[in-house]
mmCIF file of N, CA, C and O in Angstrom:
data_model
loop_
_atom_site.group_PDB
_atom_site.id
_atom_site.type_symbol
_atom_site.label_atom_id
_atom_site.label_comp_id
_atom_site.label_asym_id
_atom_site.label_seq_id
_atom_site.Cartn_x
_atom_site.Cartn_y
_atom_site.Cartn_z
ATOM 1 N N UNK A 1 0.882 -1.186 -0.045
ATOM 2 C CA UNK A 1 -0.020 0.008 0.049
ATOM 3 C C UNK A 1 0.822 1.237 -0.076
ATOM 4 O O UNK A 1 0.666 2.137 -0.815
ATOM 5 N N UNK A 2 1.735 1.288 1.007
ATOM 6 C CA UNK A 2 2.624 2.547 1.070
ATOM 7 C C UNK A 2 3.582 2.569 -0.188
ATOM 8 O O UNK A 2 3.845 3.682 -0.724
ATOM 9 N N UNK A 3 3.959 1.572 -0.594
ATOM 10 C CA UNK A 3 4.884 1.455 -1.787
ATOM 11 C C UNK A 3 4.123 1.851 -2.989
ATOM 12 O O UNK A 3 4.785 2.569 -3.762
ATOM 13 N N UNK A 4 2.861 1.603 -3.121
ATOM 14 C CA UNK A 4 2.170 2.163 -4.293
ATOM 15 C C UNK A 4 1.934 3.622 -4.236
ATOM 16 O O UNK A 4 1.977 4.266 -5.278
ATOM 17 N N UNK A 5 1.704 4.147 -2.999
ATOM 18 C CA UNK A 5 1.647 5.580 -2.868
ATOM 19 C C UNK A 5 2.993 6.330 -3.187
ATOM 20 O O UNK A 5 3.008 7.448 -3.979
ATOM 21 N N UNK A 6 4.123 5.751 -2.752
ATOM 22 C CA UNK A 6 5.416 6.358 -3.036
ATOM 23 C C UNK A 6 5.649 6.266 -4.510
ATOM 24 O O UNK A 6 6.063 7.313 -5.096
ATOM 25 N N UNK A 7 5.314 5.201 -5.229
ATOM 26 C CA UNK A 7 5.540 5.097 -6.666
ATOM 27 C C UNK A 7 4.689 5.997 -7.387
ATOM 28 O O UNK A 7 5.085 6.707 -8.375
ATOM 29 N N UNK A 8 3.419 6.175 -6.883
ATOM 30 C CA UNK A 8 2.559 7.171 -7.561
ATOM 31 C C UNK A 8 3.064 8.570 -7.489
ATOM 32 O O UNK A 8 3.165 9.356 -8.429
ATOM 33 N N UNK A 9 3.587 8.990 -6.179
ATOM 34 C CA UNK A 9 4.106 10.287 -6.086
ATOM 35 C C UNK A 9 5.307 10.448 -6.905
ATOM 36 O O UNK A 9 5.557 11.616 -7.543
ATOM 37 N N UNK A 10 6.283 9.586 -6.961
ATOM 38 C CA UNK A 10 7.413 9.540 -7.880
ATOM 39 C C UNK A 10 7.164 9.754 -9.339
ATOM 40 O O UNK A 10 7.780 10.417 -9.952
ATOM 41 N N UNK A 11 6.112 9.044 -9.838
ATOM 42 C CA UNK A 11 5.760 8.928 -11.149
ATOM 43 C C UNK A 11 5.065 10.293 -11.600
ATOM 44 O O UNK A 11 5.307 10.767 -12.673
ATOM 45 N N UNK A 12 4.185 10.853 -10.772
ATOM 46 C CA UNK A 12 3.487 12.064 -10.991
ATOM 47 C C UNK A 12 3.918 13.283 -10.264
ATOM 48 O O UNK A 12 3.189 14.106 -9.878
ATOM 49 N N UNK A 13 5.200 13.272 -9.903
ATOM 50 C CA UNK A 13 5.676 14.315 -8.882
ATOM 51 C C UNK A 13 5.477 15.836 -9.474
ATOM 52 O O UNK A 13 5.292 16.627 -8.588
ATOM 53 N N UNK A 14 5.544 15.910 -10.641
ATOM 54 C CA UNK A 14 5.312 17.249 -11.119
ATOM 55 C C UNK A 14 3.788 17.855 -11.041
ATOM 56 O O UNK A 14 3.550 18.957 -11.287
ATOM 57 N N UNK A 15 3.051 16.854 -10.695
ATOM 58 C CA UNK A 15 1.539 17.256 -10.512
ATOM 59 C C UNK A 15 1.246 17.266 -8.902
ATOM 60 O O UNK A 15 0.757 18.130 -8.300
ATOM 61 N N UNK A 16 1.711 16.098 -8.271
ATOM 62 C CA UNK A 16 1.474 15.781 -6.938
ATOM 63 C C UNK A 16 2.052 16.892 -5.948
ATOM 64 O O UNK A 16 1.415 17.410 -5.105
ATOM 65 N N UNK A 17 3.417 17.138 -6.092
ATOM 66 C CA UNK A 17 4.136 17.947 -5.189
ATOM 67 C C UNK A 17 3.526 19.440 -5.246
ATOM 68 O O UNK A 17 3.249 20.084 -4.253
ATOM 69 N N UNK A 18 3.362 20.053 -6.523
ATOM 70 C CA UNK A 18 2.785 21.307 -6.390
ATOM 71 C C UNK A 18 1.395 21.420 -5.952
ATOM 72 O O UNK A 18 1.010 22.397 -5.124
ATOM 73 N N UNK A 19 0.614 20.475 -6.161
ATOM 74 C CA UNK A 19 -0.731 20.377 -5.454
ATOM 75 C C UNK A 19 -0.664 20.260 -4.057
ATOM 76 O O UNK A 19 -1.364 21.018 -3.292
ATOM 77 N N UNK A 20 0.201 19.440 -3.513
ATOM 78 C CA UNK A 20 0.462 19.466 -2.077
ATOM 79 C C UNK A 20 0.938 20.828 -1.449
ATOM 80 O O UNK A 20 0.493 21.204 -0.370
ATOM 81 N N UNK A 21 1.734 21.460 -2.198
ATOM 82 C CA UNK A 21 2.265 22.868 -1.699
ATOM 83 C C UNK A 21 1.031 23.792 -1.747
ATOM 84 O O UNK A 21 0.876 24.589 -0.817
ATOM 85 N N UNK A 22 0.320 23.755 -2.820
ATOM 86 C CA UNK A 22 -0.826 24.579 -2.915
ATOM 87 C C UNK A 22 -1.863 24.346 -1.736
ATOM 88 O O UNK A 22 -2.096 25.239 -1.040
ATOM 89 N N UNK A 23 -2.142 23.174 -1.434
ATOM 90 C CA UNK A 23 -3.014 22.727 -0.358
ATOM 91 C C UNK A 23 -2.353 23.139 0.849
ATOM 92 O O UNK A 23 -3.200 23.557 1.771
ATOM 93 N N UNK A 24 -1.149 23.060 1.152
ATOM 94 C CA UNK A 24 -0.538 23.337 2.492
ATOM 95 C C UNK A 24 -0.488 24.905 2.654
ATOM 96 O O UNK A 24 -0.919 25.256 3.770
ATOM 97 N N UNK A 25 -0.421 25.670 1.585
ATOM 98 C CA UNK A 25 -0.466 27.139 1.755
ATOM 99 C C UNK A 25 -1.891 27.571 1.994
ATOM 100 O O UNK A 25 -2.140 28.407 2.913
ATOM 101 N N UNK A 26 -2.909 26.911 1.352
ATOM 102 C CA UNK A 26 -4.266 27.204 1.480
ATOM 103 C C UNK A 26 -4.669 26.896 2.944
ATOM 104 O O UNK A 26 -5.519 27.703 3.604
ATOM 105 N N UNK A 27 -4.323 25.717 3.406
ATOM 106 C CA UNK A 27 -4.598 25.337 4.829
ATOM 107 C C UNK A 27 -4.030 26.285 5.778
ATOM 108 O O UNK A 27 -4.694 26.603 6.742
ATOM 109 N N UNK A 28 -2.827 26.660 5.502
ATOM 110 C CA UNK A 28 -2.202 27.663 6.377
ATOM 111 C C UNK A 28 -3.052 28.864 6.516
ATOM 112 O O UNK A 28 -3.306 29.542 7.602
ATOM 113 N N UNK A 29 -3.632 29.408 5.418
ATOM 114 C CA UNK A 29 -4.431 30.641 5.365
ATOM 115 C C UNK A 29 -5.722 30.427 6.194
ATOM 116 O O UNK A 29 -6.118 31.300 6.921
ATOM 117 N N UNK A 30 -6.216 29.145 6.174
ATOM 118 C CA UNK A 30 -7.456 28.872 6.965
ATOM 119 C C UNK A 30 -7.154 28.844 8.416
ATOM 120 O O UNK A 30 -7.864 29.491 9.282
ATOM 121 N N UNK A 31 -5.976 28.266 8.662
ATOM 122 C CA UNK A 31 -5.576 28.255 10.159
ATOM 123 C C UNK A 31 -5.231 29.570 10.601
ATOM 124 O O UNK A 31 -5.631 29.981 11.786
ATOM 125 N N UNK A 32 -4.559 30.387 9.864
ATOM 126 C CA UNK A 32 -4.217 31.797 10.196
ATOM 127 C C UNK A 32 -5.491 32.590 10.509
ATOM 128 O O UNK A 32 -5.586 33.348 11.564
ATOM 129 N N UNK A 33 -6.429 32.516 9.518
ATOM 130 C CA UNK A 33 -7.722 33.256 9.770
ATOM 131 C C UNK A 33 -8.421 32.746 11.047
ATOM 132 O O UNK A 33 -8.960 33.541 11.717
ATOM 133 N N UNK A 34 -8.467 31.479 11.274
ATOM 134 C CA UNK A 34 -8.994 31.025 12.497
ATOM 135 C C UNK A 34 -8.360 31.543 13.677
ATOM 136 O O UNK A 34 -9.163 31.939 14.648
ATOM 137 N N UNK A 35 -7.043 31.578 13.752
ATOM 138 C CA UNK A 35 -6.443 32.079 14.991
ATOM 139 C C UNK A 35 -6.584 33.574 15.102
ATOM 140 O O UNK A 35 -6.748 34.039 16.280
ATOM 141 N N UNK A 36 -6.484 34.361 13.977
ATOM 142 C CA UNK A 36 -6.672 35.845 14.049
ATOM 143 C C UNK A 36 -8.028 36.313 14.226
ATOM 144 O O UNK A 36 -8.226 37.362 14.962
ATOM 145 N N UNK A 37 -9.038 35.673 13.587
ATOM 146 C CA UNK A 37 -10.421 36.150 13.676
ATOM 147 C C UNK A 37 -11.226 35.225 14.624
ATOM 148 O O UNK A 37 -12.417 35.706 14.857
ATOM 149 N N UNK A 38 -10.879 34.189 15.154
ATOM 150 C CA UNK A 38 -11.517 33.206 15.899
ATOM 151 C C UNK A 38 -12.786 32.723 15.259
ATOM 152 O O UNK A 38 -13.748 32.266 15.899
ATOM 153 N N UNK A 39 -12.729 32.734 13.899
ATOM 154 C CA UNK A 39 -13.854 32.202 13.050
ATOM 155 C C UNK A 39 -13.289 31.283 12.100
ATOM 156 O O UNK A 39 -12.230 31.466 11.436
ATOM 157 N N UNK A 40 -14.087 30.088 11.840
ATOM 158 C CA UNK A 40 -13.587 29.139 10.889
ATOM 159 C C UNK A 40 -14.183 29.503 9.492
ATOM 160 O O UNK A 40 -15.358 29.547 9.333
ATOM 161 N N UNK A 41 -13.405 29.753 8.452
ATOM 162 C CA UNK A 41 -13.738 30.171 7.275
ATOM 163 C C UNK A 41 -13.189 29.236 6.295
ATOM 164 O O UNK A 41 -12.201 29.408 5.640
ATOM 165 N N UNK A 42 -14.006 28.034 5.942
ATOM 166 C CA UNK A 42 -13.617 26.963 5.102
ATOM 167 C C UNK A 42 -13.488 27.457 3.544
ATOM 168 O O UNK A 42 -12.646 26.996 2.894
ATOM 169 N N UNK A 43 -14.283 28.523 3.252
ATOM 170 C CA UNK A 43 -14.108 29.037 1.912
ATOM 171 C C UNK A 43 -12.902 29.538 1.574
ATOM 172 O O UNK A 43 -12.396 29.586 0.383
ATOM 173 N N UNK A 44 -12.133 29.864 2.491
ATOM 174 C CA UNK A 44 -10.677 30.536 2.430
ATOM 175 C C UNK A 44 -9.807 29.579 1.647
ATOM 176 O O UNK A 44 -8.946 29.903 0.989
ATOM 177 N N UNK A 45 -10.023 28.217 1.837
ATOM 178 C CA UNK A 45 -9.047 27.275 1.209
ATOM 179 C C UNK A 45 -9.374 27.194 -0.296
ATOM 180 O O UNK A 45 -8.281 26.893 -1.030
ATOM 181 N N UNK A 46 -10.437 27.693 -0.778
ATOM 182 C CA UNK A 46 -10.510 27.784 -2.220
ATOM 183 C C UNK A 46 -10.492 29.113 -2.835
ATOM 184 O O UNK A 46 -10.444 29.291 -4.014
ATOM 185 N N UNK A 47 -10.271 30.162 -2.058
ATOM 186 C CA UNK A 47 -10.164 31.557 -2.434
ATOM 187 C C UNK A 47 -8.813 31.835 -2.954
ATOM 188 O O UNK A 47 -7.811 31.335 -2.283
ATOM 189 N N UNK A 48 -8.644 32.606 -3.947
ATOM 190 C CA UNK A 48 -7.417 33.144 -4.429
ATOM 191 C C UNK A 48 -7.097 34.498 -3.683
ATOM 192 O O UNK A 48 -7.969 35.125 -3.161
ATOM 193 N N UNK A 49 -5.940 34.828 -3.660
ATOM 194 C CA UNK A 49 -5.389 36.100 -3.118
ATOM 195 C C UNK A 49 -4.986 35.949 -1.766
ATOM 196 O O UNK A 49 -5.059 34.878 -1.006
ATOM 197 N N UNK A 50 -4.205 36.944 -1.278
ATOM 198 C CA UNK A 50 -3.678 37.013 0.093
ATOM 199 C C UNK A 50 -2.329 36.427 0.127
ATOM 200 O O UNK A 50 -1.844 35.817 -0.908
ATOM 201 N N UNK A 51 -1.656 36.639 1.263
ATOM 202 C CA UNK A 51 -0.384 36.031 1.433
ATOM 203 C C UNK A 51 -0.397 35.118 2.522
ATOM 204 O O UNK A 51 -1.020 35.285 3.469
ATOM 205 N N UNK A 52 0.493 34.056 2.388
ATOM 206 C CA UNK A 52 1.411 33.821 1.347
ATOM 207 C C UNK A 52 0.647 33.347 0.110
ATOM 208 O O UNK A 52 -0.421 32.787 0.159
ATOM 209 N N UNK A 53 1.267 33.603 -1.003
ATOM 210 C CA UNK A 53 0.608 33.287 -2.318
ATOM 211 C C UNK A 53 0.775 31.921 -2.680
ATOM 212 O O UNK A 53 1.896 31.325 -2.877
ATOM 213 N N UNK A 54 -0.215 31.252 -2.932
ATOM 214 C CA UNK A 54 -0.295 29.885 -3.242
ATOM 215 C C UNK A 54 0.297 29.683 -4.644
ATOM 216 O O UNK A 54 0.937 28.696 -5.041
ATOM 217 N N UNK A 55 -0.045 30.751 -5.519
ATOM 218 C CA UNK A 55 0.337 30.662 -6.859
ATOM 219 C C UNK A 55 1.894 30.700 -6.996
ATOM 220 O O UNK A 55 2.505 29.959 -7.730
ATOM 221 N N UNK A 56 2.555 31.630 -6.266
ATOM 222 C CA UNK A 56 3.936 31.757 -6.101
ATOM 223 C C UNK A 56 4.574 30.519 -5.662
ATOM 224 O O UNK A 56 5.563 30.022 -6.236
ATOM 225 N N UNK A 57 3.961 29.918 -4.674
ATOM 226 C CA UNK A 57 4.503 28.642 -3.981
ATOM 227 C C UNK A 57 4.540 27.464 -4.987
ATOM 228 O O UNK A 57 5.530 26.783 -5.085
ATOM 229 N N UNK A 58 3.539 27.304 -5.808
ATOM 230 C CA UNK A 58 3.367 26.425 -6.855
ATOM 231 C C UNK A 58 4.446 26.595 -7.856
ATOM 232 O O UNK A 58 5.218 25.533 -8.207
ATOM 233 N N UNK A 59 4.576 27.775 -8.329
ATOM 234 C CA UNK A 59 5.531 27.805 -9.523
ATOM 235 C C UNK A 59 6.998 27.745 -8.950
ATOM 236 O O UNK A 59 7.964 27.225 -9.658
ATOM 237 N N UNK A 60 7.275 28.083 -7.775
ATOM 238 C CA UNK A 60 8.569 27.966 -7.090
ATOM 239 C C UNK A 60 8.847 26.421 -7.031
ATOM 240 O O UNK A 60 9.921 26.006 -7.097
ATOM 241 N N UNK A 61 7.865 25.697 -6.534
ATOM 242 C CA UNK A 61 8.054 24.286 -6.301
ATOM 243 C C UNK A 61 8.373 23.652 -7.636
ATOM 244 O O UNK A 61 9.329 22.750 -7.725
ATOM 245 N N UNK A 62 7.648 24.026 -8.763
ATOM 246 C CA UNK A 62 7.885 23.465 -10.013
ATOM 247 C C UNK A 62 9.425 23.802 -10.413
ATOM 248 O O UNK A 62 10.003 22.916 -10.982
ATOM 249 N N UNK A 63 9.680 25.122 -10.351
ATOM 250 C CA UNK A 63 11.066 25.543 -10.719
ATOM 251 C C UNK A 63 12.094 24.949 -10.033
ATOM 252 O O UNK A 63 13.106 24.463 -10.654
ATOM 253 N N UNK A 64 11.900 24.741 -8.714
ATOM 254 C CA UNK A 64 12.873 24.023 -7.870
ATOM 255 C C UNK A 64 13.117 22.539 -8.328
ATOM 256 O O UNK A 64 14.230 22.011 -8.436
ATOM 257 N N UNK A 65 11.894 21.839 -8.586
ATOM 258 C CA UNK A 65 12.002 20.446 -9.106
ATOM 259 C C UNK A 65 12.678 20.308 -10.431
ATOM 260 O O UNK A 65 13.417 19.411 -10.698
ATOM 261 N N UNK A 66 12.370 21.323 -11.327
ATOM 262 C CA UNK A 66 12.939 21.220 -12.713
ATOM 263 C C UNK A 66 14.379 21.474 -12.535
ATOM 264 O O UNK A 66 15.253 20.758 -13.220
ATOM 265 N N UNK A 67 14.886 22.457 -11.771
ATOM 266 C CA UNK A 67 16.347 22.682 -11.573
ATOM 267 C C UNK A 67 17.036 21.588 -10.974
ATOM 268 O O UNK A 67 18.071 21.290 -11.529
ATOM 269 N N UNK A 68 16.314 20.845 -10.032
ATOM 270 C CA UNK A 68 17.019 19.649 -9.418
ATOM 271 C C UNK A 68 17.129 18.578 -10.457
ATOM 272 O O UNK A 68 18.057 17.882 -10.518
ATOM 273 N N UNK A 69 16.016 18.353 -11.268
ATOM 274 C CA UNK A 69 16.063 17.140 -12.166
ATOM 275 C C UNK A 69 16.683 17.282 -13.444
ATOM 276 O O UNK A 69 17.476 16.410 -13.902
ATOM 277 N N UNK A 70 16.608 18.522 -14.134
ATOM 278 C CA UNK A 70 17.258 18.715 -15.357
ATOM 279 C C UNK A 70 18.398 19.642 -15.310
ATOM 280 O O UNK A 70 19.150 19.673 -16.395
ATOM 281 N N UNK A 71 18.642 20.343 -14.271
ATOM 282 C CA UNK A 71 19.819 21.164 -14.142
ATOM 283 C C UNK A 71 19.444 22.519 -14.388
ATOM 284 O O UNK A 71 18.562 22.928 -15.125
ATOM 285 N N UNK A 72 20.196 23.523 -13.772
ATOM 286 C CA UNK A 72 19.913 24.943 -13.912
ATOM 287 C C UNK A 72 20.395 25.543 -15.248
ATOM 288 O O UNK A 72 20.066 26.653 -15.544
ATOM 289 N N UNK A 73 21.168 24.702 -16.010
ATOM 290 C CA UNK A 73 21.568 25.171 -17.411
ATOM 291 C C UNK A 73 20.646 24.890 -18.476
ATOM 292 O O UNK A 73 20.772 25.360 -19.608
ATOM 293 N N UNK A 74 19.582 24.163 -18.091
ATOM 294 C CA UNK A 74 18.679 23.764 -19.212
ATOM 295 C C UNK A 74 17.638 24.881 -19.627
ATOM 296 O O UNK A 74 17.420 25.611 -18.874
ATOM 297 N N UNK A 75 17.264 24.808 -20.882
ATOM 298 C CA UNK A 75 16.333 25.842 -21.251
ATOM 299 C C UNK A 75 15.010 25.661 -20.553
ATOM 300 O O UNK A 75 14.373 26.638 -20.325
ATOM 301 N N UNK A 76 14.529 24.511 -20.230
ATOM 302 C CA UNK A 76 13.325 24.338 -19.469
ATOM 303 C C UNK A 76 13.390 25.102 -18.196
ATOM 304 O O UNK A 76 12.391 25.726 -17.720
ATOM 305 N N UNK A 77 14.616 25.002 -17.483
ATOM 306 C CA UNK A 77 14.716 25.725 -16.172
ATOM 307 C C UNK A 77 14.640 27.202 -16.365
ATOM 308 O O UNK A 77 13.981 27.861 -15.630
ATOM 309 N N UNK A 78 15.270 27.724 -17.543
ATOM 310 C CA UNK A 78 15.156 29.136 -17.799
ATOM 311 C C UNK A 78 13.806 29.613 -18.024
ATOM 312 O O UNK A 78 13.311 30.689 -17.485
ATOM 313 N N UNK A 79 12.993 28.826 -18.743
ATOM 314 C CA UNK A 79 11.580 29.189 -19.025
ATOM 315 C C UNK A 79 10.889 29.139 -17.714
ATOM 316 O O UNK A 79 9.960 30.065 -17.383
ATOM 317 N N UNK A 80 11.072 28.137 -16.880
ATOM 318 C CA UNK A 80 10.529 28.155 -15.480
ATOM 319 C C UNK A 80 10.793 29.262 -14.615
ATOM 320 O O UNK A 80 9.860 29.712 -13.945
ATOM 321 N N UNK A 81 11.853 29.669 -14.619
ATOM 322 C CA UNK A 81 12.415 30.872 -13.780
ATOM 323 C C UNK A 81 11.604 32.035 -14.204
ATOM 324 O O UNK A 81 11.104 32.876 -13.469
ATOM 325 N N UNK A 82 11.612 32.412 -15.695
ATOM 326 C CA UNK A 82 10.963 33.599 -16.063
ATOM 327 C C UNK A 82 9.432 33.483 -15.722
ATOM 328 O O UNK A 82 8.724 34.376 -15.337
ATOM 329 N N UNK A 83 8.776 32.315 -15.892
ATOM 330 C CA UNK A 83 7.368 32.117 -15.669
ATOM 331 C C UNK A 83 7.131 32.387 -14.076
ATOM 332 O O UNK A 83 6.303 32.970 -13.742
ATOM 333 N N UNK A 84 8.085 31.882 -13.198
ATOM 334 C CA UNK A 84 8.059 32.132 -11.785
ATOM 335 C C UNK A 84 8.018 33.642 -11.509
ATOM 336 O O UNK A 84 7.235 34.126 -10.807
ATOM 337 N N UNK A 85 8.875 34.327 -12.115
ATOM 338 C CA UNK A 85 9.032 35.781 -11.888
ATOM 339 C C UNK A 85 7.670 36.519 -12.326
ATOM 340 O O UNK A 85 7.204 37.423 -11.643
ATOM 341 N N UNK A 86 7.184 36.123 -13.482
ATOM 342 C CA UNK A 86 5.893 36.772 -13.859
ATOM 343 C C UNK A 86 4.841 36.438 -12.906
ATOM 344 O O UNK A 86 4.054 37.403 -12.488
ATOM 345 N N UNK A 87 4.645 35.263 -12.509
ATOM 346 C CA UNK A 87 3.625 34.941 -11.464
ATOM 347 C C UNK A 87 4.003 35.706 -10.138
ATOM 348 O O UNK A 87 2.908 36.163 -9.503
ATOM 349 N N UNK A 88 4.998 35.690 -9.658
ATOM 350 C CA UNK A 88 5.379 36.335 -8.369
ATOM 351 C C UNK A 88 5.174 37.897 -8.523
ATOM 352 O O UNK A 88 4.585 38.482 -7.605
ATOM 353 N N UNK A 89 5.522 38.448 -9.718
ATOM 354 C CA UNK A 89 5.276 39.767 -9.883
ATOM 355 C C UNK A 89 3.805 40.142 -9.752
ATOM 356 O O UNK A 89 3.261 41.070 -9.154
ATOM 357 N N UNK A 90 2.963 39.237 -10.494
ATOM 358 C CA UNK A 90 1.565 39.404 -10.403
ATOM 359 C C UNK A 90 0.994 39.321 -9.093
ATOM 360 O O UNK A 90 0.118 40.035 -8.534
ATOM 361 N N UNK A 91 1.531 38.311 -8.341
ATOM 362 C CA UNK A 91 0.989 38.109 -6.895
ATOM 363 C C UNK A 91 1.346 39.149 -6.038
ATOM 364 O O UNK A 91 0.686 39.457 -4.982
ATOM 365 N N UNK A 92 2.442 39.982 -6.347
ATOM 366 C CA UNK A 92 2.927 40.939 -5.395
ATOM 367 C C UNK A 92 1.959 42.230 -5.541
ATOM 368 O O UNK A 92 2.185 43.143 -4.901
ATOM 369 N N UNK A 93 1.100 42.365 -6.567
ATOM 370 C CA UNK A 93 0.201 43.452 -6.479
ATOM 371 C C UNK A 93 -0.024 44.063 -7.776
ATOM 372 O O UNK A 93 -0.711 45.142 -7.890
ATOM 373 N N UNK A 94 0.401 43.557 -8.918
ATOM 374 C CA UNK A 94 0.009 44.146 -10.177
ATOM 375 C C UNK A 94 -1.427 44.108 -10.626
ATOM 376 O O UNK A 94 -2.022 44.889 -11.220
ATOM 377 N N UNK A 95 -2.068 43.055 -10.010
ATOM 378 C CA UNK A 95 -3.504 42.832 -10.234
ATOM 379 C C UNK A 95 -4.316 44.022 -9.765
ATOM 380 O O UNK A 95 -4.739 44.341 -8.841
#
């Protein structure tokens, strides 16, 4: 059972890991809202916006994985870095 889960994560890591990062950031936002407002807002887990940026976290997770797997000299890593910068710039307030 556990071996099957590990194999699934290894085979689909470019989907599973960013999704887990996104979920972790969104869960953090729910917990943070609960602590600061003393109200449980489950809608927060599906809402966009706010810091930390789940969009930025996902692209940084992907960029890190690509750099680790194919090297930082690869064109794919370069494209991923530029994509990450665009997403983070947007998340920082251009919207």
